[in-house]
mmCIF file of C-alpha atoms in Angstrom:
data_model
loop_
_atom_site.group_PDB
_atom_site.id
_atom_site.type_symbol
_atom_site.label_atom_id
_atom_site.label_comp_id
_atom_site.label_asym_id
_atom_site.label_seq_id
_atom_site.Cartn_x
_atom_site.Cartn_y
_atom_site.Cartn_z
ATOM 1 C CA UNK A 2 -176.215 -91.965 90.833
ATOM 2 C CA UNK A 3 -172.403 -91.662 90.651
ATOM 3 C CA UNK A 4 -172.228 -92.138 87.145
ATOM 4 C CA UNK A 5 -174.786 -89.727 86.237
ATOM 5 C CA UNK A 6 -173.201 -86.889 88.869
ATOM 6 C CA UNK A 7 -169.767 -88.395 87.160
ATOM 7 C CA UNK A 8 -171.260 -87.316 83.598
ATOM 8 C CA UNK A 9 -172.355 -84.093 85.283
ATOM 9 C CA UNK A 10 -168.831 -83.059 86.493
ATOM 10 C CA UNK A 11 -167.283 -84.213 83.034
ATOM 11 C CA UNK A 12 -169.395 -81.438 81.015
ATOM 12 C CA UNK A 13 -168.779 -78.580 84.065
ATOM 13 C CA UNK A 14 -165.139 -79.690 83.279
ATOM 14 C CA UNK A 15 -165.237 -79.333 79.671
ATOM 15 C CA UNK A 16 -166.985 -75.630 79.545
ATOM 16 C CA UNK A 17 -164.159 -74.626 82.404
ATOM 17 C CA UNK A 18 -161.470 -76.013 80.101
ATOM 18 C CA UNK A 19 -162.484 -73.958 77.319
ATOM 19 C CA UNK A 20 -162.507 -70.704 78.492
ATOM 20 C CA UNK A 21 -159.546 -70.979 80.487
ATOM 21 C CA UNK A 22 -157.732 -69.754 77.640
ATOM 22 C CA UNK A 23 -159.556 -66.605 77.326
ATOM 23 C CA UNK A 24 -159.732 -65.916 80.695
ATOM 24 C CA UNK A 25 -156.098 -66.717 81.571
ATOM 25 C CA UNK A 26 -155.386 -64.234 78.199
ATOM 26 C CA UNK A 27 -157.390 -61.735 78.670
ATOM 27 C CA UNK A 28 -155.459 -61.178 82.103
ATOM 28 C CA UNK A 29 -152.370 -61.213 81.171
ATOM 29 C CA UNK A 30 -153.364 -58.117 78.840
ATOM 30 C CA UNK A 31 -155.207 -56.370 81.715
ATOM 31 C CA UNK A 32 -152.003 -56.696 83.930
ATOM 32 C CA UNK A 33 -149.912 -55.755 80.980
ATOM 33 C CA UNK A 34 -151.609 -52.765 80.691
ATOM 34 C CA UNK A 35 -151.882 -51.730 84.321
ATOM 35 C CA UNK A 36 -147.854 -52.426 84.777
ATOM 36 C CA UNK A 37 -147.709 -49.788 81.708
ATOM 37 C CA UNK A 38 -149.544 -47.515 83.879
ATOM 38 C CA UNK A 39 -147.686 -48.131 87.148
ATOM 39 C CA UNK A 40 -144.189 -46.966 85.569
ATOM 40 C CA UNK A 41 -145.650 -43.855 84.402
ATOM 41 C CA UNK A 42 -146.987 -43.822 87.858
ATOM 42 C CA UNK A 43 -150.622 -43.799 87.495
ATOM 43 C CA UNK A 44 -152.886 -46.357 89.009
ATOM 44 C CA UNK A 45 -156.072 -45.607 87.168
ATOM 45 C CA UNK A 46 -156.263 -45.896 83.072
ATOM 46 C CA UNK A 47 -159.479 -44.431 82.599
ATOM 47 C CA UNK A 48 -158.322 -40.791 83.007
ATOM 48 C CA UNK A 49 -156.625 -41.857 79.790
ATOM 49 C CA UNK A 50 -159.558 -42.633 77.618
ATOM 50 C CA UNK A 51 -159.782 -40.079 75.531
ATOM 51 C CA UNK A 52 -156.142 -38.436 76.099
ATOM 52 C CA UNK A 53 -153.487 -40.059 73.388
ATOM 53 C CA UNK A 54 -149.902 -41.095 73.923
ATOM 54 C CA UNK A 55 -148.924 -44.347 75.706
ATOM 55 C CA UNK A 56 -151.288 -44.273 78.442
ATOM 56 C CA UNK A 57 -154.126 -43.863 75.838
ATOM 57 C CA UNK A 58 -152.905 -46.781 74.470
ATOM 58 C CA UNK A 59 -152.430 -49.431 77.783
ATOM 59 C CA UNK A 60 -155.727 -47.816 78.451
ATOM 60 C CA UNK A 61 -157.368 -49.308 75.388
ATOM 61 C CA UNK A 62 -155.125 -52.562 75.910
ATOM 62 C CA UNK A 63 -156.839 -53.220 79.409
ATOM 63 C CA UNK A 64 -160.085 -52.506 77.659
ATOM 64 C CA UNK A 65 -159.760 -55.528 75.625
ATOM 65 C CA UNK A 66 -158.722 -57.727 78.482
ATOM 66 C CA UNK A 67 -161.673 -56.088 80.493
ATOM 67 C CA UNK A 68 -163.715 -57.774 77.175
ATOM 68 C CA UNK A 69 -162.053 -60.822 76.722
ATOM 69 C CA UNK A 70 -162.874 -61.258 80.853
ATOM 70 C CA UNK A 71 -166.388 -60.194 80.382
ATOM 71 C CA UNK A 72 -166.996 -63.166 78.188
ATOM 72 C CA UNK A 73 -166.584 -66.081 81.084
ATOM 73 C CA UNK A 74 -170.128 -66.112 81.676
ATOM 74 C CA UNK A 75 -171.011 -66.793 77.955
ATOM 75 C CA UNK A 76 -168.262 -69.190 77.296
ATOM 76 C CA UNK A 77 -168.651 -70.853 80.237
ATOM 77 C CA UNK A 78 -172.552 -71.571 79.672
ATOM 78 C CA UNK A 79 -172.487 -72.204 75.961
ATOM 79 C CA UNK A 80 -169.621 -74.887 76.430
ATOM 80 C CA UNK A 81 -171.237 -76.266 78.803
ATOM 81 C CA UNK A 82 -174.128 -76.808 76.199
ATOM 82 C CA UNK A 83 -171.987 -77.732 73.746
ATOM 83 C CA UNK A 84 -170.500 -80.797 75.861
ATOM 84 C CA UNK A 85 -173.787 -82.225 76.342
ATOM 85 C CA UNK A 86 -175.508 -81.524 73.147
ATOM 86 C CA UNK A 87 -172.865 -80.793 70.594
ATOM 87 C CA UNK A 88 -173.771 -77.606 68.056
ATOM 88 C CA UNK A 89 -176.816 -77.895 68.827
ATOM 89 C CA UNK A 90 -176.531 -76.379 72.492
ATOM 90 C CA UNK A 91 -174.368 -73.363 71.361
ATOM 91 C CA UNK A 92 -176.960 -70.768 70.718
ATOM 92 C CA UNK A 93 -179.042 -71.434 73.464
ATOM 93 C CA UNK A 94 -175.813 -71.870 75.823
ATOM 94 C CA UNK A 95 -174.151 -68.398 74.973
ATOM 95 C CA UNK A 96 -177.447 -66.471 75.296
ATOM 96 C CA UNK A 97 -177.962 -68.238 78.206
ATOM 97 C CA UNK A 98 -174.570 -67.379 79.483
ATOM 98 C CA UNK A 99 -175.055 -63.596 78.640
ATOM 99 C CA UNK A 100 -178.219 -63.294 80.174
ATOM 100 C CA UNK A 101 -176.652 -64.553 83.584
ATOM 101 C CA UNK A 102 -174.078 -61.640 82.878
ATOM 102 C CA UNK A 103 -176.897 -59.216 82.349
ATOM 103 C CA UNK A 104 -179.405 -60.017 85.190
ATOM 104 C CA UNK A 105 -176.717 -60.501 87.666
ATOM 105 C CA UNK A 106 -176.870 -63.891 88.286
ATOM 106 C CA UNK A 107 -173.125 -64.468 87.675
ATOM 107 C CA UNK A 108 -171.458 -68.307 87.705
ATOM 108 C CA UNK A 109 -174.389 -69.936 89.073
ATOM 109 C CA UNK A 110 -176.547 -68.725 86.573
ATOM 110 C CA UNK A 111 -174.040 -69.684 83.439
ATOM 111 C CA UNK A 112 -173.731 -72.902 85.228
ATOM 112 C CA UNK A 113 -177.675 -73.640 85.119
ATOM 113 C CA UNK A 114 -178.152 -72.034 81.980
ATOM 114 C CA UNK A 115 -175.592 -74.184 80.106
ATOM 115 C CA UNK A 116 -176.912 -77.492 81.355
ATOM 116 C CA UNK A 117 -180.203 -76.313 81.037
ATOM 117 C CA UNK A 118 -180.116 -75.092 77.488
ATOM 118 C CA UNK A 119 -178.083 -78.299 76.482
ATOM 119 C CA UNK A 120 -180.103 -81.180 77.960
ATOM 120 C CA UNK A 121 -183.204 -79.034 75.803
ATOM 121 C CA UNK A 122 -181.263 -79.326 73.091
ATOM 122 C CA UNK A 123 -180.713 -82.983 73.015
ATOM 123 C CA UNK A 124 -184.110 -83.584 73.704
ATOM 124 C CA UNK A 125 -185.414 -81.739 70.989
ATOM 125 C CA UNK A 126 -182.954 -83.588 68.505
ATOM 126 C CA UNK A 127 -184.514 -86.967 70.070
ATOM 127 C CA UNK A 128 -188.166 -86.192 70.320
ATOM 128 C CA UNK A 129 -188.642 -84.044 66.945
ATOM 129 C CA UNK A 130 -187.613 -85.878 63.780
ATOM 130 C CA UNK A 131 -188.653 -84.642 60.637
ATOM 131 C CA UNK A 132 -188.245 -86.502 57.366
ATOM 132 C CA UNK A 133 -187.709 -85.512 53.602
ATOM 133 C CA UNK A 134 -186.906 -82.191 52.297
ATOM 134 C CA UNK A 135 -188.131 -80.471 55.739
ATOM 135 C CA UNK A 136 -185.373 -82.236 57.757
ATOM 136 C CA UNK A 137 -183.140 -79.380 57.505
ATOM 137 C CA UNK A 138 -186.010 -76.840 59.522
ATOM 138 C CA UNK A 139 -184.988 -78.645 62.885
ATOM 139 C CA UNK A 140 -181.285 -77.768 63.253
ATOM 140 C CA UNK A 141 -182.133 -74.479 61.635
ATOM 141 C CA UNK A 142 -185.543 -73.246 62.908
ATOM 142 C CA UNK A 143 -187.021 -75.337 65.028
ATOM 143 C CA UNK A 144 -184.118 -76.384 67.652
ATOM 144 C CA UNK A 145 -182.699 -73.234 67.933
ATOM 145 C CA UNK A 146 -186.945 -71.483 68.696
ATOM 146 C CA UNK A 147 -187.151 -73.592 71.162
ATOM 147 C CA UNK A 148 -183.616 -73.759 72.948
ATOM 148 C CA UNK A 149 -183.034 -70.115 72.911
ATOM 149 C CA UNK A 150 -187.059 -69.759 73.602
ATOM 150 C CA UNK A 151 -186.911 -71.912 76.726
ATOM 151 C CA UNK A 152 -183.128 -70.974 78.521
ATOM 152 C CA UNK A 153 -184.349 -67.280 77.703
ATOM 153 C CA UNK A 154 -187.706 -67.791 79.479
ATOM 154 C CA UNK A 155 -185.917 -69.486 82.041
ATOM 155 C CA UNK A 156 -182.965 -66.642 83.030
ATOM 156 C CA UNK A 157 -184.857 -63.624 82.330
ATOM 157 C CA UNK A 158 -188.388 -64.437 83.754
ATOM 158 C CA UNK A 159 -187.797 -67.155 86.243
ATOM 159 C CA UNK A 160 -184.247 -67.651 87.863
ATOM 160 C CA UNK A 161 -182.522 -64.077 86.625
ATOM 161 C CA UNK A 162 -184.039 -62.031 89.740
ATOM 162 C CA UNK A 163 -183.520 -64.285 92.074
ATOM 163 C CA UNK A 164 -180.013 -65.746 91.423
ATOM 164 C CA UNK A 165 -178.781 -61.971 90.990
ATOM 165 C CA UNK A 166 -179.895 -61.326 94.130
ATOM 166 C CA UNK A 167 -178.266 -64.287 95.693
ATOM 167 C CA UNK A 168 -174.742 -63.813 93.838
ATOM 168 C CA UNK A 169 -175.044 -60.030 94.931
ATOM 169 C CA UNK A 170 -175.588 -61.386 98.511
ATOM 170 C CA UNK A 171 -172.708 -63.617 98.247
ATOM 171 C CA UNK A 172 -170.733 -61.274 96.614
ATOM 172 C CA UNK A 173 -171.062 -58.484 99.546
ATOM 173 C CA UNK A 174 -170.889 -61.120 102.006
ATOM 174 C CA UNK A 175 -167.279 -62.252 100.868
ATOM 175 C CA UNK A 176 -166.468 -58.267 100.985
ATOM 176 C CA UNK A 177 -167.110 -58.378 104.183
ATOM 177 C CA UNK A 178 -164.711 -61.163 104.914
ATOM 178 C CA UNK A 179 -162.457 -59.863 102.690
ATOM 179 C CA UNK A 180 -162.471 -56.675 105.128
ATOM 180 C CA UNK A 181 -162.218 -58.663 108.263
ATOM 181 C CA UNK A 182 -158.802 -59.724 108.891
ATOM 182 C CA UNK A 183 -159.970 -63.015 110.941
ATOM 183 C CA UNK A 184 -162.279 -63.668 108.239
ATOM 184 C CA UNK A 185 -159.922 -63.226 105.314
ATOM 185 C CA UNK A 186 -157.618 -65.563 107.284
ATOM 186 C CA UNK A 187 -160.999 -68.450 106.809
ATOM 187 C CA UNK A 188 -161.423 -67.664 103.174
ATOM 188 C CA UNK A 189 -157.721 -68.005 103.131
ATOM 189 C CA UNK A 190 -157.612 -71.359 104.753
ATOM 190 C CA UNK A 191 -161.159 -73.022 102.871
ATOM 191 C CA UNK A 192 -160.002 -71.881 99.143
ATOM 192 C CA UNK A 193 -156.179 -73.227 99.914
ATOM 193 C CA UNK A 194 -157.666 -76.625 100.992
ATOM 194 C CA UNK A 195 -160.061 -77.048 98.168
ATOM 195 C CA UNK A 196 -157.033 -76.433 95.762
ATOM 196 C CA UNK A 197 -155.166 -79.333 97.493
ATOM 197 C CA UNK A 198 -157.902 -81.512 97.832
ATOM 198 C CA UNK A 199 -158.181 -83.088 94.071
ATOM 199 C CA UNK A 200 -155.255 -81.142 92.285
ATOM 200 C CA UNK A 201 -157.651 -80.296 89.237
ATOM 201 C CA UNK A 202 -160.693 -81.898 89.868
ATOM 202 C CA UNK A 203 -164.250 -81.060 90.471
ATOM 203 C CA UNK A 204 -163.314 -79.365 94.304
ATOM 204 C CA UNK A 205 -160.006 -77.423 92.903
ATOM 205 C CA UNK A 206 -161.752 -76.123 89.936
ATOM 206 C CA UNK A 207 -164.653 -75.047 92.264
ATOM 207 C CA UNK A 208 -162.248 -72.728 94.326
ATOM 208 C CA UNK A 209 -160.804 -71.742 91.119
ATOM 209 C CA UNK A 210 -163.927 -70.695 89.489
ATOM 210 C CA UNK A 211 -165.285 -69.437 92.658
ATOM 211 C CA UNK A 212 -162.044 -66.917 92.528
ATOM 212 C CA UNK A 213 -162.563 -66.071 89.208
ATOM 213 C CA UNK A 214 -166.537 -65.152 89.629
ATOM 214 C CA UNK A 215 -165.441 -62.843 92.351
ATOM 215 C CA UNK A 216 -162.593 -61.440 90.063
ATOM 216 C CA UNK A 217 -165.113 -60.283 87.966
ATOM 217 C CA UNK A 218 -167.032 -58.296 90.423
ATOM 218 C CA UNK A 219 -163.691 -56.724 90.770
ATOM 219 C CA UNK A 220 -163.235 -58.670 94.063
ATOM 220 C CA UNK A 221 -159.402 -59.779 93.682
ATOM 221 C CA UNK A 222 -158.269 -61.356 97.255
ATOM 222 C CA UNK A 223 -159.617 -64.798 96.534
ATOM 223 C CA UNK A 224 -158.195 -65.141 93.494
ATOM 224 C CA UNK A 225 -154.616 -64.166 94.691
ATOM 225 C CA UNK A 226 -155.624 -66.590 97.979
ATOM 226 C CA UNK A 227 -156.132 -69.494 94.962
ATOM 227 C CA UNK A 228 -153.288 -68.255 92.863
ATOM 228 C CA UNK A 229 -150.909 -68.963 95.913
ATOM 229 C CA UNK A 230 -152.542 -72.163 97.415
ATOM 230 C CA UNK A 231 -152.204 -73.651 92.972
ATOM 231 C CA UNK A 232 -148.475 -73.483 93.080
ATOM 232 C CA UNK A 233 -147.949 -75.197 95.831
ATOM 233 C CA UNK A 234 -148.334 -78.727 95.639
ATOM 234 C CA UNK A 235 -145.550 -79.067 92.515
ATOM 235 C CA UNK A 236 -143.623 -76.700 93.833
ATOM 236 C CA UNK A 237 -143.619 -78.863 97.448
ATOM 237 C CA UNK A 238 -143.100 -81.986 95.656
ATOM 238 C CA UNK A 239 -139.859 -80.884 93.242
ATOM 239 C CA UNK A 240 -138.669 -79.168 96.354
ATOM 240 C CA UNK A 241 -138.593 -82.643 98.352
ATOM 241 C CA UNK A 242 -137.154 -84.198 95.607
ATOM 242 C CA UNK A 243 -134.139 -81.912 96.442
ATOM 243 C CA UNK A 244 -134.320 -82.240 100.343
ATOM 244 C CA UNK A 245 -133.489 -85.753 100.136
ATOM 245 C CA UNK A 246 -133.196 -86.823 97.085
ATOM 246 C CA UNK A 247 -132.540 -90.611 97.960
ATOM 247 C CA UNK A 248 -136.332 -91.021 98.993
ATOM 248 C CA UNK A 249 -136.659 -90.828 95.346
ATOM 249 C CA UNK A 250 -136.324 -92.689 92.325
ATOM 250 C CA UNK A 251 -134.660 -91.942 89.236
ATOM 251 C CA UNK A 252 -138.060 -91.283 87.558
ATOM 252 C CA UNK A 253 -139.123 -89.060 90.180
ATOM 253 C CA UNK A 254 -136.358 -86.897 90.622
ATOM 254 C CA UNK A 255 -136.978 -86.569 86.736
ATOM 255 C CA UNK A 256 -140.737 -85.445 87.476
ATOM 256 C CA UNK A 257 -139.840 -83.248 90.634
ATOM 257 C CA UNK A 258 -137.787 -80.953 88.070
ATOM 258 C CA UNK A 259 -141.486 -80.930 86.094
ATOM 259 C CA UNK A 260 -143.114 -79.833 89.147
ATOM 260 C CA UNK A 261 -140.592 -77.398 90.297
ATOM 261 C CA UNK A 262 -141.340 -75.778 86.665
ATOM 262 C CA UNK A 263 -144.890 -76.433 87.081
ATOM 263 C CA UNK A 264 -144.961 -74.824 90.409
ATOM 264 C CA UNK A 265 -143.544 -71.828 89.010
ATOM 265 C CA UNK A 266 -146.093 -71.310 85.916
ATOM 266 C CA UNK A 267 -148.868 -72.573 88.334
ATOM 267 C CA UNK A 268 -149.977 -76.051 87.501
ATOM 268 C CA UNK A 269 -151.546 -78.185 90.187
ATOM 269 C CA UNK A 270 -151.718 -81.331 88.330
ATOM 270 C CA UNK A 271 -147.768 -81.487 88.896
ATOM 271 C CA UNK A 272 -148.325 -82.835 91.767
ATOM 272 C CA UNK A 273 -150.381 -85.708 90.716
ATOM 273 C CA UNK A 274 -147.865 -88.555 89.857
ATOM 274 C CA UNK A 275 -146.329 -88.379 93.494
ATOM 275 C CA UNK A 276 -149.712 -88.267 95.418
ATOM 276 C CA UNK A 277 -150.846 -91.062 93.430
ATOM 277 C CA UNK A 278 -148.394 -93.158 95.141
ATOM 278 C CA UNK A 279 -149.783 -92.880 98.818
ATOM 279 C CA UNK A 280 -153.069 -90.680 98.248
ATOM 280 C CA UNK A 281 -154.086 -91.605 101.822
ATOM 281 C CA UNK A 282 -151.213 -90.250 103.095
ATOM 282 C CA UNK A 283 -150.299 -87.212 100.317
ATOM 283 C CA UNK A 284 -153.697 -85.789 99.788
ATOM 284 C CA UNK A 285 -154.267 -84.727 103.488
ATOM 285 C CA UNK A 286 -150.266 -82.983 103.025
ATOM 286 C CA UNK A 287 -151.379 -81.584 100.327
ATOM 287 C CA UNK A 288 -155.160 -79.941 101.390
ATOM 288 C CA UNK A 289 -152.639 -78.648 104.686
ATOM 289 C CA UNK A 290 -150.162 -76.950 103.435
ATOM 290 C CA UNK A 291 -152.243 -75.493 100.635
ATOM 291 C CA UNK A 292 -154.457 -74.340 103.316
ATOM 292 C CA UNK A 293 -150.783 -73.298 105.699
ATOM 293 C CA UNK A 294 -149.376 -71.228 102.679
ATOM 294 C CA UNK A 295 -152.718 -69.254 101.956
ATOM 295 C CA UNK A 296 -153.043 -68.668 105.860
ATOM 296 C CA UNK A 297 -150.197 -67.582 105.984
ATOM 297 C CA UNK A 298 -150.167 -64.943 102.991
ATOM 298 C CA UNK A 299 -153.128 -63.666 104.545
ATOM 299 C CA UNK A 300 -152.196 -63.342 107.889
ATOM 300 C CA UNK A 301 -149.011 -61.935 106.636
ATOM 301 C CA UNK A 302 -151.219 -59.218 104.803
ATOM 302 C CA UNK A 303 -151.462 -59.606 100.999
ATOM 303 C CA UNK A 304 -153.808 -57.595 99.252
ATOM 304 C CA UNK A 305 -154.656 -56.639 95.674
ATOM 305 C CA UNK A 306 -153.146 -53.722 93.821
ATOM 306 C CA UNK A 307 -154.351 -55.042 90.576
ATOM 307 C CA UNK A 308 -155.977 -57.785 88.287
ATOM 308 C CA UNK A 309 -153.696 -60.738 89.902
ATOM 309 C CA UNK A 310 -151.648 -63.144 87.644
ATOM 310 C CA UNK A 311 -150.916 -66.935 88.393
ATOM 311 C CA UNK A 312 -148.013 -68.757 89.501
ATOM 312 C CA UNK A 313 -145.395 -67.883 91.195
ATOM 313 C CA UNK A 314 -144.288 -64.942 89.395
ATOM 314 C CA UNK A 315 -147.465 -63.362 89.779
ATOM 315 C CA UNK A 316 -145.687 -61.754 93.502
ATOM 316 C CA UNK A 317 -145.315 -58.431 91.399
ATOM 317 C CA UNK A 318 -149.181 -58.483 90.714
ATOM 318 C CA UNK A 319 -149.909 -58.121 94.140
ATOM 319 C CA UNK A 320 -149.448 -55.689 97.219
ATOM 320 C CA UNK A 321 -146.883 -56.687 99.986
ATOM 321 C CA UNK A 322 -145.842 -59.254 97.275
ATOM 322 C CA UNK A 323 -143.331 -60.825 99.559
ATOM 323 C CA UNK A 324 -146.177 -62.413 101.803
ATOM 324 C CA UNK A 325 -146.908 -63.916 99.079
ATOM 325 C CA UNK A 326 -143.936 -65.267 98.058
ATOM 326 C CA UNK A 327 -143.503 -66.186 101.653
ATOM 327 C CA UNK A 328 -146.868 -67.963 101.948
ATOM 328 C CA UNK A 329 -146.006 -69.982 98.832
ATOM 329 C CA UNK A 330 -142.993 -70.992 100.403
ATOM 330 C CA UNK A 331 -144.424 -72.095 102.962
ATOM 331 C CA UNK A 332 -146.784 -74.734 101.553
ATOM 332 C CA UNK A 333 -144.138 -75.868 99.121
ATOM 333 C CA UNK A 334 -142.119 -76.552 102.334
ATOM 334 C CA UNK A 335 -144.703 -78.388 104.301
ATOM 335 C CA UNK A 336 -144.712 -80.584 101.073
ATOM 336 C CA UNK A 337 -141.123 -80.894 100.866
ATOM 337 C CA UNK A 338 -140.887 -81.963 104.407
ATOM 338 C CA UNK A 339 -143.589 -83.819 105.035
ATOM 339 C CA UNK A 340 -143.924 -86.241 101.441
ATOM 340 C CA UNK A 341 -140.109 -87.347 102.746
ATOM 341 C CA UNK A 342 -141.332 -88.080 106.251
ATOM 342 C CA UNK A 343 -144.367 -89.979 105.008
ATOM 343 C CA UNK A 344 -143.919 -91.873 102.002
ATOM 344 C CA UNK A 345 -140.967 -93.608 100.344
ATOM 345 C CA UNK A 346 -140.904 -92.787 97.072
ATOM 346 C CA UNK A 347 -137.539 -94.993 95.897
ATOM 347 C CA UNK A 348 -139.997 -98.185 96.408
ATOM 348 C CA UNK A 349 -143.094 -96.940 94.759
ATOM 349 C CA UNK A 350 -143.812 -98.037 91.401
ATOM 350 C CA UNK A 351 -142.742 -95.150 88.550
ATOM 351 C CA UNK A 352 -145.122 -92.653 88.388
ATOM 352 C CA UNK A 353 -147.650 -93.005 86.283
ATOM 353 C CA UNK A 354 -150.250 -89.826 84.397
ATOM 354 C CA UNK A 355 -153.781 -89.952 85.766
ATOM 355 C CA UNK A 356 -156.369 -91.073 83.487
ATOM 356 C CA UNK A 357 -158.477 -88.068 82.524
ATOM 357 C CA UNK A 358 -160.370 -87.731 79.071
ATOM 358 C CA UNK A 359 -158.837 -85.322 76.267
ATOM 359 C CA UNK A 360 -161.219 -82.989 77.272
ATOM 360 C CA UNK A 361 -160.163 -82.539 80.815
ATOM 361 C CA UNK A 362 -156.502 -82.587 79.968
ATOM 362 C CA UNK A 363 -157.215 -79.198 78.361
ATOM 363 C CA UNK A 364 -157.282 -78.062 81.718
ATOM 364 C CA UNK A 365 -154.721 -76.481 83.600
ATOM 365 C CA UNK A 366 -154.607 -74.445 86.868
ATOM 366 C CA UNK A 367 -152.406 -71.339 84.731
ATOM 367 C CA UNK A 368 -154.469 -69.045 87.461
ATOM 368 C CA UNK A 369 -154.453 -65.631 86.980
ATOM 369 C CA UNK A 370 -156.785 -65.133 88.206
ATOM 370 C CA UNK A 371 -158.433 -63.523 87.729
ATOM 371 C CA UNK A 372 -156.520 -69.877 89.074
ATOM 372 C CA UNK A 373 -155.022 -74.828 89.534
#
């Protein structure tokens, strides 16, 4: 059972992996475009569609990003496909993906709909086999009938009503939390714990992902909550590496530099080399102050003013931008403190990369988000 939930996280992995790129891309041109708009002082780029001039033009830029953005649901299903059936699970994968888009049904449904339409794909490439000079009508007629057949069956007919309906549920439902100031300060404190839990795994990516769904119902707290919560852990770690900087080895003052870069750009997995060395004692650290420094954002009263960027430069995305510096801060102290109180890291052996396939190294948590 492990192994087979094991394979099932690996291919979730590999269709987040690809479209970070797109996603973390078509952000920065969205944010790009709305900073172009706030130093002309204007808030809203759509007056601007059909004016000319410069605000014509950053209104056209965030167009594209608003595109680029609009394609995580396809990506995200057909890649999904594509890591468990190879080509073959494309087709069926991206339709999938853009029906979820189009009935509503949002992650969830790109998430089913890419396993769905790649497992039929590799089942049709075992079960039908055609020989001679027909061969070619499976991968080019046959496969793709059934594949797209099925997965569209499947999302418009069967699961597209009902898993819109859920995701607009959940969607409203983390409004209203988002509108409650004691309920903002749980989001706060669940999505900063999940981001310290596995530093890139299956739990951070779900917060991650979970910020950029919302992001794309134009829902933007979460995914500044996440944005803050990713920098900490490497930012904490290359900040204890300056606190006392005889707890650490050679090596690992080396690597806290890393992470104090990594921190910055927003890279979780910075933090992996020095929780490796005591993970019973680092990843609880970690899940609390990535859980303090999102609390404490929130409570502080951070808000969105637009799209929000990743790392720690994203501050200027955001309203009251110094709780979130301040919130960051946080964290990365608890971290700083805390890893020299608990562990010794001068008598550890040298840190050492975590194992991950090429495929999940890909990954990185360069949150915008749209975030890890």
């Amino acid at each position: 059972m492990k192994a087979k939930l094991k394979v099932i996280e690996g291919h979730l992995m590999t269709g987040i992996s690809y479209i970070l790129p797109v996603i973390i891309g078509a952000s920065l041109i969205v944010g790009l475009a709305k900073l172009v708009g706030l130093g002309f002082g204007v808030s809203d780029l759509n007056a601007y569609k059909d004016a000319g001039g410069i605000l014509h033009g950053a209104y056209l830029m965030e167009q594209v990003g608003w595109t680029g953005i609009g394609l995580m649901n396809v990506l995200l299903a057909g890649f999904i496909a594509y890591s468990i059936a190879d080509k073959s699970g494309l087709a069926a994968g991206f339709i999938g993906g853009a029906l979820a888009s189009s009935t509503n049904a949002g992650f969830i449904g790109a998430v089913i709909a890419g396993f769905f339409a790649g497992y039929v794909a590799l089942l049709v490439k075992r079960k039908i086999q055609i020989q001679g000079s027909a061969a070619g009508l499976v991968p080019l007629l046959i496969l793709p009938l059934i594949t797209v057949g099925l997965t569209g069956l499947l999302m418009s007919v069967l699961l597209g009503g009902p898993l819109g309906a859920l995701n607009t549920a959940l969607i409203e439902w983390i409004k209203g939390m988002v509108a409650d100031g004691t309920s903002t300060l749980a989001l706060a404190l669940i999505l900063g714990a999940m981001i310290g839990f596995d530093l890139g795994g299956p739990v951070n990516k779900s917060a991650w992902m979970a910020g950029n769904a919302l992001f794309l119902s134009g829902v933007y707290l979460p995914a500044i909550l996440v944005n803050i919560a990713i920098v900490i852990p490497p930012l904490g770690y290359g900040l204890a590496t300056l606190i006392r900087k005889r707890n650490f080895s050679p090596t690992f003052r080396e690597a806290g530099r890393g992470g104090l870069v990594m921190g910055i750009i927003g890279i979780t997995e910075g933090a992996i080399p020095f929780t490796l060395v005591n993970p019973l004692k680092l990843i609880p650290l970690n899940v609390v102050a990535c859980a303090a420094g999102s609390g404490v954002a929130a409570l502080l009263g951070v808000h969105d003013i637009m799209p929000p960027i990743g790392g720690l430069y994203g501050f200027f995305s955001v309203g009251n931008w110094w709780a979130y510096l301040i919130g960051a801060l946080t964290g990365a102290l608890v971290i700083g403190i805390g890893a020299n109180l608990l562990v010794n890291f001068s008598e550890k052996k040298e840190p050492q990369k975590p194992e991950h396939d090429q495929k999940q190294k890909e990954e990185d948590d360069f949150d915008l988000v749209l975030e890890g």
